XYZ file of C-alpha atoms in Angstrom:
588
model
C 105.154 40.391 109.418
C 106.463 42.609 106.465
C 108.281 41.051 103.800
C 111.473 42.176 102.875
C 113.131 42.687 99.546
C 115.393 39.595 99.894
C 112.988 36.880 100.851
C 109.394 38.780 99.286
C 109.231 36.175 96.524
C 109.983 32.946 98.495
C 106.936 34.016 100.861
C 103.446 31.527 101.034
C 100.479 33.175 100.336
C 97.308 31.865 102.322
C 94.061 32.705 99.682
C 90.633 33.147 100.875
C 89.203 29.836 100.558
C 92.648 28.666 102.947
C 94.861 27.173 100.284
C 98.083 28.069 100.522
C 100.338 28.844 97.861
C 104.294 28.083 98.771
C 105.436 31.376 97.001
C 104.606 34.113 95.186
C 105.620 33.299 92.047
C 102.668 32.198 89.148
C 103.761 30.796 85.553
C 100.751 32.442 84.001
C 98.315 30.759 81.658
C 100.138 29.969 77.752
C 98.300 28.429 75.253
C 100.057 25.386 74.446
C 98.100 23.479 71.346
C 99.260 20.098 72.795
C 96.154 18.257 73.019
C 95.468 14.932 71.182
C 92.945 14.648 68.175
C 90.064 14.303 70.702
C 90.941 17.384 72.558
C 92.342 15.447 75.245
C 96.102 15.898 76.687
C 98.921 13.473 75.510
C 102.202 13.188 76.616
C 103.857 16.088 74.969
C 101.637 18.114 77.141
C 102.390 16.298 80.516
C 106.363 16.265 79.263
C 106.147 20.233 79.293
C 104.388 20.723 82.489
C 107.608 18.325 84.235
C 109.414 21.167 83.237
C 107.487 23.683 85.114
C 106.853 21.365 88.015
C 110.583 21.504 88.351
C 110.297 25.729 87.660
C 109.632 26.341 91.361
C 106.760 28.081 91.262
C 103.686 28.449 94.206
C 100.976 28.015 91.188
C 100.987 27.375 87.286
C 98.171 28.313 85.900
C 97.376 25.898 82.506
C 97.049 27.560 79.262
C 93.639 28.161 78.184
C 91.077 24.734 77.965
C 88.348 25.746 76.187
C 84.696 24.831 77.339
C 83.186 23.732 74.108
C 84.763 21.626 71.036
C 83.005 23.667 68.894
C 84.411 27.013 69.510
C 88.122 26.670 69.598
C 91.125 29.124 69.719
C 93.340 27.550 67.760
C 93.944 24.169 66.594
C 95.461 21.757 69.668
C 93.097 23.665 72.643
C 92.284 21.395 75.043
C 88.407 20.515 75.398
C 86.313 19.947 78.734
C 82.816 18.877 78.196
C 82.782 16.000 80.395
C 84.725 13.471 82.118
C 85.969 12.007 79.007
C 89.381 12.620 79.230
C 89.784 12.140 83.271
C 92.357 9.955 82.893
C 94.922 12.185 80.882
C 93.356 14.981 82.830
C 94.636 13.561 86.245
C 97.566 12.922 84.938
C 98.138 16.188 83.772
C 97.551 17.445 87.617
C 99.598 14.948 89.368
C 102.523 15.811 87.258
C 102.471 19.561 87.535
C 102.022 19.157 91.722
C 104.937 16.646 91.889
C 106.788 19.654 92.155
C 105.389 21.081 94.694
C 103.436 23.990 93.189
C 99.478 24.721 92.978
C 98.041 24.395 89.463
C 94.970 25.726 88.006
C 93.013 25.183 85.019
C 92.514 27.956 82.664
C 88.760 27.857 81.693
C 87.759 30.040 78.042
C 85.932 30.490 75.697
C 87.190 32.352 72.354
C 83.778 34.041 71.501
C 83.976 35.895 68.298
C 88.285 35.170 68.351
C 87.767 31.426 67.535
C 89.603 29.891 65.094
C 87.035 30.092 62.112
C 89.007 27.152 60.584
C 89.424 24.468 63.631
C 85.320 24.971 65.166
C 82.228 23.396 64.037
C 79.827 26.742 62.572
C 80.079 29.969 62.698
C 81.449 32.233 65.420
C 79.437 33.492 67.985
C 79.444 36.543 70.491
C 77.357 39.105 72.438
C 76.560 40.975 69.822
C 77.316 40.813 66.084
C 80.111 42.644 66.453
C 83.168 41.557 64.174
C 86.950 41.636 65.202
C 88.864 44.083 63.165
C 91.679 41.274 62.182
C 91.585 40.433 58.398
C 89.592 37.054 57.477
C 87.792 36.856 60.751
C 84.627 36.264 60.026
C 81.906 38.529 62.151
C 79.670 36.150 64.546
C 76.211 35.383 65.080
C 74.507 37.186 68.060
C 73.992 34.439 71.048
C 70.659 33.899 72.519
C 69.798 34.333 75.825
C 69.520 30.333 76.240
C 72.883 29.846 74.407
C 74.525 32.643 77.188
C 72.832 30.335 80.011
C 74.180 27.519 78.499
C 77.505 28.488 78.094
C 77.542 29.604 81.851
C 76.962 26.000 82.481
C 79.780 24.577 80.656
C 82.145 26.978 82.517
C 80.799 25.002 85.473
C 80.723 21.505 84.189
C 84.469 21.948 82.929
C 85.465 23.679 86.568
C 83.723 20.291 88.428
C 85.398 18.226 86.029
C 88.748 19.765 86.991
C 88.041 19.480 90.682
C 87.463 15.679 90.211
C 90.860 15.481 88.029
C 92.648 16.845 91.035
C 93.414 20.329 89.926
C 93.804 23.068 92.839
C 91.661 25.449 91.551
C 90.632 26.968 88.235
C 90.920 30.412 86.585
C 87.876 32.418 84.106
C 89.956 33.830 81.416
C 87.945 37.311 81.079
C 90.784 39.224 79.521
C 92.349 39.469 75.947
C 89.464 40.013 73.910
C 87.837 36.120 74.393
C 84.232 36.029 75.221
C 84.133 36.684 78.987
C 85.967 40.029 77.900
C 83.719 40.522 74.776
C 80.602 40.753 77.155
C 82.448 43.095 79.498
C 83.207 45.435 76.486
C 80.626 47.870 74.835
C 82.479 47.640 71.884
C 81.508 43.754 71.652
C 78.582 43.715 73.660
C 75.531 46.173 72.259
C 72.545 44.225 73.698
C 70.000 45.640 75.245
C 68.742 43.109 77.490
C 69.794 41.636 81.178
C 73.301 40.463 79.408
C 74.132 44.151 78.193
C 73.481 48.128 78.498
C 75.583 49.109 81.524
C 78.845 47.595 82.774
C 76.671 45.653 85.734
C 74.444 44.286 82.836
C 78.114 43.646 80.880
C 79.487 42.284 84.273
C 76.460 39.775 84.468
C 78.023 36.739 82.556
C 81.526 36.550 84.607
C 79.505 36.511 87.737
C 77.130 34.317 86.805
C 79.896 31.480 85.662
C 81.818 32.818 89.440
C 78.831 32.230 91.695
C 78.269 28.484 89.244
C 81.390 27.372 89.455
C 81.697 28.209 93.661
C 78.686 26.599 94.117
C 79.697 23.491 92.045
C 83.051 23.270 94.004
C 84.425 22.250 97.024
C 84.946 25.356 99.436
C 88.591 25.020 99.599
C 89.192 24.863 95.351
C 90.693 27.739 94.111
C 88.676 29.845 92.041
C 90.712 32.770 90.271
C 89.629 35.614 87.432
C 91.847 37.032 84.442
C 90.664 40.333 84.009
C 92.051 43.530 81.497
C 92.840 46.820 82.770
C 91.612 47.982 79.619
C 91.480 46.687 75.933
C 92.782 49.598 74.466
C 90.383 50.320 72.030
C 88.186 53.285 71.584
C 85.158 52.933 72.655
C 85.667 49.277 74.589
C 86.561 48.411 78.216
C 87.904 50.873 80.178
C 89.718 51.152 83.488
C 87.281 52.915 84.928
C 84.894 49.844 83.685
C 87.385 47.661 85.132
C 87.706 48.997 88.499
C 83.728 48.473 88.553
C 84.339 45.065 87.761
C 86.745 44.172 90.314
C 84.859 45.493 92.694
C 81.785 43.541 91.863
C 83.973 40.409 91.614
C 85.605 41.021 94.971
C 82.239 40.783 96.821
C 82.169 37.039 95.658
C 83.969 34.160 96.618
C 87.064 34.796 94.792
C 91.232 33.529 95.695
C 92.821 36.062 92.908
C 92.804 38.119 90.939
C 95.077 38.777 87.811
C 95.054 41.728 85.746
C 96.150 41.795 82.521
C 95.147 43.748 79.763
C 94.851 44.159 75.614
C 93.586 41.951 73.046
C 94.693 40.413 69.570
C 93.275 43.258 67.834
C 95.671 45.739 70.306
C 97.967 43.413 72.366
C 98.833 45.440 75.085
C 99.300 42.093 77.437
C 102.819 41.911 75.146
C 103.414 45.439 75.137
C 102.676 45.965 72.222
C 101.156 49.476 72.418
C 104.608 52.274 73.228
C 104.705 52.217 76.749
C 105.616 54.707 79.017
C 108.945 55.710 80.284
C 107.579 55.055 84.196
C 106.370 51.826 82.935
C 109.541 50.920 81.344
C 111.294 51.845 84.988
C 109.050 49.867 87.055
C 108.750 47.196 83.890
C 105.126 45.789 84.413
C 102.728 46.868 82.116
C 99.751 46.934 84.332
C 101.738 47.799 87.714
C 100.465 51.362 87.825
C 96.497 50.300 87.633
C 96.998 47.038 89.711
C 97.818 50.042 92.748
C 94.824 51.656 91.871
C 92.775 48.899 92.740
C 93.859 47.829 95.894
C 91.572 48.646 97.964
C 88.618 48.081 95.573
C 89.941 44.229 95.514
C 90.004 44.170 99.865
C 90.636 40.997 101.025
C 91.610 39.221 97.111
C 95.215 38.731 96.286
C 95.937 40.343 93.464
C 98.401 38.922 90.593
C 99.933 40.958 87.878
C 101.351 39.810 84.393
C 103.014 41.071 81.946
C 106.466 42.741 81.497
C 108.054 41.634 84.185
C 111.984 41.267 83.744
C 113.982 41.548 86.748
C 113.872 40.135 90.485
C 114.743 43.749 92.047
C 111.382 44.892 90.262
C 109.416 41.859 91.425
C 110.286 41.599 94.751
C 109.478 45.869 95.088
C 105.961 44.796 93.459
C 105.181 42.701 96.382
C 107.226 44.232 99.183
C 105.350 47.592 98.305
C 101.710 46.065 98.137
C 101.145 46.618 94.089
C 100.381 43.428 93.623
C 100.479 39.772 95.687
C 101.413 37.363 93.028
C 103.983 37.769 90.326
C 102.700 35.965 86.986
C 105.338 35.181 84.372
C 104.624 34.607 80.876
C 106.376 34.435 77.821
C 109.682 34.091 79.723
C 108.750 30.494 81.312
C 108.634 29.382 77.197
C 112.332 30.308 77.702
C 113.380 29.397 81.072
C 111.159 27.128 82.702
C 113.270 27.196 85.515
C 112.681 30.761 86.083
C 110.431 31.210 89.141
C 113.452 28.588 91.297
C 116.125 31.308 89.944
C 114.206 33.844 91.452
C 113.010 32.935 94.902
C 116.365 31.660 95.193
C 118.282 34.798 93.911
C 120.504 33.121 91.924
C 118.740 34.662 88.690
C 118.203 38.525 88.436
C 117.185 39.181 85.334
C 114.946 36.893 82.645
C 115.554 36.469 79.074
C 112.502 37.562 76.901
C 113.392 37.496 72.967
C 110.724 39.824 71.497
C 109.289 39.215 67.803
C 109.052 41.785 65.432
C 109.040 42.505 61.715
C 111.663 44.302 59.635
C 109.951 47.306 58.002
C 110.279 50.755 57.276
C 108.546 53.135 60.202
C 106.042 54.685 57.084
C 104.563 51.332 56.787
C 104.471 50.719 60.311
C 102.599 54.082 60.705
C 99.924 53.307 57.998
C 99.347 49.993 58.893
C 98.762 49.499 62.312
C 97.783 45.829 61.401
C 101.550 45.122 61.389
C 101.005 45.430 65.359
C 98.304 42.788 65.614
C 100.930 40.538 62.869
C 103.531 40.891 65.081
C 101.682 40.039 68.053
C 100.490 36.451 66.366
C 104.157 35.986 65.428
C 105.109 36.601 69.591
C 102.186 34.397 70.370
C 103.122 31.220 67.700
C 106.873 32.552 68.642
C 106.705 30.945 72.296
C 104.630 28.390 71.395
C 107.283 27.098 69.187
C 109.071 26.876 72.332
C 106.803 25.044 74.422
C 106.249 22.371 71.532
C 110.113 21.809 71.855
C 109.843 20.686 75.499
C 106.977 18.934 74.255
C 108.437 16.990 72.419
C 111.765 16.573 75.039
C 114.120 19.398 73.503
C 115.392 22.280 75.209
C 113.982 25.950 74.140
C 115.605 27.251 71.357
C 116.185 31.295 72.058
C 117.886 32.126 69.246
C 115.256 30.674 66.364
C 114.477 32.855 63.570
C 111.125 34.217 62.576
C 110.839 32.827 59.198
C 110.703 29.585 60.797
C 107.957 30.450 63.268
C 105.728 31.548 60.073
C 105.896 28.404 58.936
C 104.721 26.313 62.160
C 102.166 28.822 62.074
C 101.114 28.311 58.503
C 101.029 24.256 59.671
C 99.579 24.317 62.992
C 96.880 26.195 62.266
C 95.957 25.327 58.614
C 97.031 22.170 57.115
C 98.093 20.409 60.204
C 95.137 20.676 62.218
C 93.203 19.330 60.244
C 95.463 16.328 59.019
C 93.605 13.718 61.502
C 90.621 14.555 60.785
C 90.906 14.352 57.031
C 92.633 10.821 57.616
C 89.569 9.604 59.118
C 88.324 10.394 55.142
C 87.145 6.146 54.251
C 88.386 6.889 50.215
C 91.187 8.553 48.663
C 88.886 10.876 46.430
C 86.910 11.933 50.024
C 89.992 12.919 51.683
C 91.405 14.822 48.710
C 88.550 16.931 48.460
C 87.993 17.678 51.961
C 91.826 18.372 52.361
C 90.491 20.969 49.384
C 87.559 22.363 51.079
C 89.782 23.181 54.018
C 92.285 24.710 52.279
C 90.334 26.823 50.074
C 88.054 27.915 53.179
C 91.840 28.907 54.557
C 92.381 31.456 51.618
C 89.379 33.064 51.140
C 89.025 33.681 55.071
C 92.195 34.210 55.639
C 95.174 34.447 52.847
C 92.949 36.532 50.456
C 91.992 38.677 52.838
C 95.494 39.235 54.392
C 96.871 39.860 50.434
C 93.936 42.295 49.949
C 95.116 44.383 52.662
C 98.720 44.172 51.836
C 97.514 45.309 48.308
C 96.101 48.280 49.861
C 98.957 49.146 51.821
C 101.655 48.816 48.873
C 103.185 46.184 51.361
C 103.274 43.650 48.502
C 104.178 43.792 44.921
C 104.816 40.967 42.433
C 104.400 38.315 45.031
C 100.578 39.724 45.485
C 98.528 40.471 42.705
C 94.957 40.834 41.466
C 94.129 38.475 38.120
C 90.940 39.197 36.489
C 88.938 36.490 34.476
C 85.732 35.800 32.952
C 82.748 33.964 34.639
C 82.350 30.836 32.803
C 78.767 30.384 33.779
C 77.752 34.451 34.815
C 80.296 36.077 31.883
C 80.812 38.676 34.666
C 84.447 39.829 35.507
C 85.677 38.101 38.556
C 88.600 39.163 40.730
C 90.856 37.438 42.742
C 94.114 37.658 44.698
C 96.762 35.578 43.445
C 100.589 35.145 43.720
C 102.596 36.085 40.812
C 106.092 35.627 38.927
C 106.643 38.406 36.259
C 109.035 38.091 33.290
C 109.453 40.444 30.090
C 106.783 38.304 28.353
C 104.090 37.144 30.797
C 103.611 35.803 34.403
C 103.618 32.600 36.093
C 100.777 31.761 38.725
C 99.737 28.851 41.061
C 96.591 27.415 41.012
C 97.086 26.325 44.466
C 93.800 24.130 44.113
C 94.427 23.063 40.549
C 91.392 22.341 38.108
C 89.505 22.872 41.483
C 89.596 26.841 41.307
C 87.158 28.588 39.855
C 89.603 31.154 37.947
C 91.749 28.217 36.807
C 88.018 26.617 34.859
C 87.484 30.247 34.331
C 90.740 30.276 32.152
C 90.238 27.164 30.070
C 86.769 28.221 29.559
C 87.844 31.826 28.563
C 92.058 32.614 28.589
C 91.830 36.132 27.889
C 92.616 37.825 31.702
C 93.902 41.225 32.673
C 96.111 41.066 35.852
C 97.731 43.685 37.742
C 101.632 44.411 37.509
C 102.760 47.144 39.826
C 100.286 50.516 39.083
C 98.908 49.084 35.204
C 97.045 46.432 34.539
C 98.059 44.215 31.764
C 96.101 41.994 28.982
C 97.033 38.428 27.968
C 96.151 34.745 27.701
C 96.430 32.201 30.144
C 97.684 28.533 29.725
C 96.827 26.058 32.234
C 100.556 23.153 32.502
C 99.526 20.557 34.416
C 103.006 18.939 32.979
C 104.965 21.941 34.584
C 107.052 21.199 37.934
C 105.002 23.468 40.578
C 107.250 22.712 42.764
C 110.602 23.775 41.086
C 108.174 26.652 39.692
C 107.456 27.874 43.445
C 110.843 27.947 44.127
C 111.424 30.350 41.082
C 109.155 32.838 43.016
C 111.253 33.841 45.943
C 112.940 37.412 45.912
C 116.345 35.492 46.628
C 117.377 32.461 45.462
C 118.397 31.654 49.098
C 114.849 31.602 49.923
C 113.360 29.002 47.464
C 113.095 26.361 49.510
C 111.059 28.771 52.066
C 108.663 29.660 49.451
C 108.598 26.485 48.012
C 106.937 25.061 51.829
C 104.815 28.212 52.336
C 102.860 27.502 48.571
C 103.035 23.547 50.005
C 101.159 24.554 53.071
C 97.779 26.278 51.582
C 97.715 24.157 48.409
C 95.502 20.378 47.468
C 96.616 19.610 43.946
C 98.450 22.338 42.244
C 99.242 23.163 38.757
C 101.043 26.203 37.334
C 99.556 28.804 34.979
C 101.493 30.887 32.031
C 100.509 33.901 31.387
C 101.309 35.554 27.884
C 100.975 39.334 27.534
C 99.453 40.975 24.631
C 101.893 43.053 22.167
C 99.912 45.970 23.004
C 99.299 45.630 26.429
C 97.741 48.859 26.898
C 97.871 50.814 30.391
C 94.368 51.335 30.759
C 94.843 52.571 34.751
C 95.852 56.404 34.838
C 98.735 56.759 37.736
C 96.395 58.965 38.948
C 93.582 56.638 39.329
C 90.995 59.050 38.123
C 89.674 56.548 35.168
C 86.174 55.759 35.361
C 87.073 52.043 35.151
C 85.717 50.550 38.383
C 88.321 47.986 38.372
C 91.137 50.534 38.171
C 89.390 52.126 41.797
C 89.835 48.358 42.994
């Protein structure tokens, strides 16, 4: 019988392999970074997923658990190899079902997106084929027995699952991770039986599909996350996509969800302007979820992603668009959402959206400022989900400035704070605390200041200081934070007698560094007796936001020690304004 606008949401939904889910209603997959040192869930993690059991939803869908410890996300990713962590694994299951809903593990793999900081080696993809975010490093080409073997931990982790007691599991092959870097021929440019055409592309999804159904029980849910598109010239398209549903229909499938974007255009938080239809009918990927209706036949389908309202839901479904209604960032928020909504005593959800004050020229010639914004939405809501973590009710109203910070900590110096605490001396842990730290800025804060250069985004705070090789005598550059004054500059040596400028300087204090468009000549003092604290403090554009600066230099730094910098009398400009010198370091 035909659902009808009023009761559309509250309806069970029978999948192929005969589970039945009570409603239509999904909290899709969000990456929580709640697992224990060994990659295993604690209780913070089984404290948030109470709250969703109690949400009212027909299935939850886990944020993503990644399939190998050596290729991570981000810090706090969950990790199924093996049956080492049934126990908190079963736990995890039991809780979420005790309120009645389905739940699904998440299965991924980052690919080329890992966290270059929190895995073991360098990244890895289909092809070496870098990600266009700054201090990403580009990854090393798989081989054809790596591919195969990563098709078998998809399968090991989906077993694993089944034993735990989860319903079903879900292939994350969206967002730009590496099921979705093999589907794209922007990632992907091999030319063998993993590549070429999208059926070669297609092969590695439904190879770990037809694994993990045979490795399962027939009645185990087995879902794909697929993109609409990634919105990038020259990647995945929809036509590509439509292929690819159609190929993964013909298998032994229980839903689809389309999604779309990655972190290098995230479209799957609307990033990219959407349309004025779109806005009307809200969800982001409504419009090509219709146009592959018939191409998915007998497989629900599930749509995320802009959702807002329970008139606009309920039309989704009632209308055939789409069979399941996945809700994402808003469940950070409300966890209580999906009960509101079958219900109807909530019609429309919150969803606070993160963005950065700045003027529309630099928004226009810097598009990276989407991708920034994006992580901020991202570490935004997980902020959120650490608070019921940890027992506390979602906090709606906190400010960005605070979410940089958690960012800064979660995924620098705090995930890596266990594993430098295993360090046996005081001297070992110090300098692998450095080594981190220092592999932090040069893949990630250097770049990031480099490009900010570039764009004029940053001024005093982000500088270029130029000093003399102690052992080569050649010039050597680097990006470095900066106080000016009428007679010099303060810097941090965030890594103290560590850094190889800050040797550079004691071995040769004559520097040139960069002050708005002229460079300017002086010599350098290292003060280890100087209060680097009180002296970050002195670096923030207000006063009001010392103590903010103060924890951001605390974050990235091992064993500081400020730097004076005394300009020359003549301090000569020797950078024309219109950058036409023949100086190579003035073209910098």
């Amino acid at each position: 019988m035909r659902n009808t606008t009023e009761t559309a949401l509250a309806t069970p939904l029978t999948l192929p392999s005969g589970q039945v889910l009570p409603n239509r209603m999904m909290k899709a997959a969000l990456s929580e970074g709640l697992a224990d040192d060994a990659g295993g869930p604690d209780t913070r993690l089984t404290r948030l997923y109470a709250r969703w059991a109690d949400g009212g939803y027909g299935l939850i869908v886990t944020g993503n658990v990644m399939v190998d410890s050596r290729h991570l996300g981000e810090p706090g990713n969950i990790v199924v190899e093996d049956e080492r962590h049934l126990a908190g694994l079963t736990r995890w299951a039991k809780t979420t079902q005790d309120g009645g809903a389905k739940v699904w593990m998440q299965l991924n793999h980052p690919g080329r997106q890992a966290n270059p900081i929190a895995g073991a080696g360098p990244t890895v993809a289909p092809s070496a084929v870098g990600v266009s975010i700054p201090g990403v490093p580009t990854p090393r080409e798989l081989t054809r027995e790596e591919i195969s073997e990563i098709v078998r931990r998809f399968v090991t982790a989906a077993a694993v699952a089944e034993t735990a007691g989860f319903d079903g599991i879900q292939i994350h092959g969206a967002h730009g991770y590496l099921v979705s870097q093999f589907l794209s021929p922007l990632s992907n440019q091999r030319t063998d039986e993993w590549g070429g055409d999208v059926a070669g592309r297609a092969r590695f999804l439904l190879e770990i599909v037809r694994g993990v159904r045979e490795a399962v029980r027939p009645g185990f849910g087995v879902g794909v996350k697929l993109n609409s598109a990634d919105f990038q010239r020259g990647g995945f398209t929809e036509d590509d996509s439509r292929t690819v549903i159609s190929m993964v229909a013909r298998e032994s499938v229980d839903l689809i969800e389309v999604s779309g974007g990655s972190y290098e255009s995230p479209a799957m938080m609307g990033r990219p302007v959407v349309s004025a239809s779109t806005r009307t009918r809200e969800a982001y990927f409504l419009e090509y979820a219709e146009t592959v209706r018939e191409l998915a036949g007998d497989v629900p389908l599930a749509v995320t992603g802009g959702f807002r309202t329970r008139a606009a839901m309920s039309d989704a479904v009632v209308g055939g668009k789409c069979d399941v209604v996945g809700i994402g960032r808003p469940a950070a928020v409300e966890p209580e959402a999906a009960r509101g909504l079958t219900d109807k005593s909530l019609s429309v959800l919150a969803s606070p959206t993160v963005s950065l004050h700045v003027p529309n020229r630099v928004r226009r010639s810097a598009p990276t400022v989407k991708t920034l914004e994006g992580a901020l939405d991202l570490q935004w809501h997980t902020d959120q989900l650490h608070r019921m973590g940890a027992g506390l009710e979602p906090d709606a109203a906190r400010p960005v400035w605070r979410t940089a910070l958690t960012a800064v900590q979660r995924n620098g110096v705090d995930a890596f704070r266990s594993r430098r605490a295993n360090g046996s001396a005081v001297g070992g842990a110090s300098l692998r605390k450095f080594r981190i730290e220092r592999a932090i800025g040069r893949r990630v804060a250097n770049p990031a200041v480099e490009f900010a250069m570039r764009r004029g985004l940053v001024s005093t705070l982000a500088t270029r200081l130029e000093t003399t090789g102690r052992k080569t005598g050649l010039v050597r550059a680097v990006p470095v934070s900066a106080s000016f004054d009428d007679t010099g500059a303060w810097l941090i040596s965030q890594h103290g007698l560590r850094a190889g400028w800050t040797l550079n300087i004691q071995a040769d204090p004559t520097v040139r560094i960069r002050q708005g468009d002229r460079w300017r000549t002086g010599t350098a003092e290292v003060l280890p007796d100087d209060d680097v604290d009180a002296r970050t403090r002195s670096f923030a554009p207000h006063p009001a936001l010392g103590t903010l600066t103060s924890v951001m230099f605390r974050a990235l730094q091992s064993d500081p020690v400020s730097v004076r910098i005394t300009f020359d009398d003549a301090a000569p400009n020797i950078c024309p304004s219109n950058n036409e010198s023949s100086d190579e370091r003035c073209r910098a």
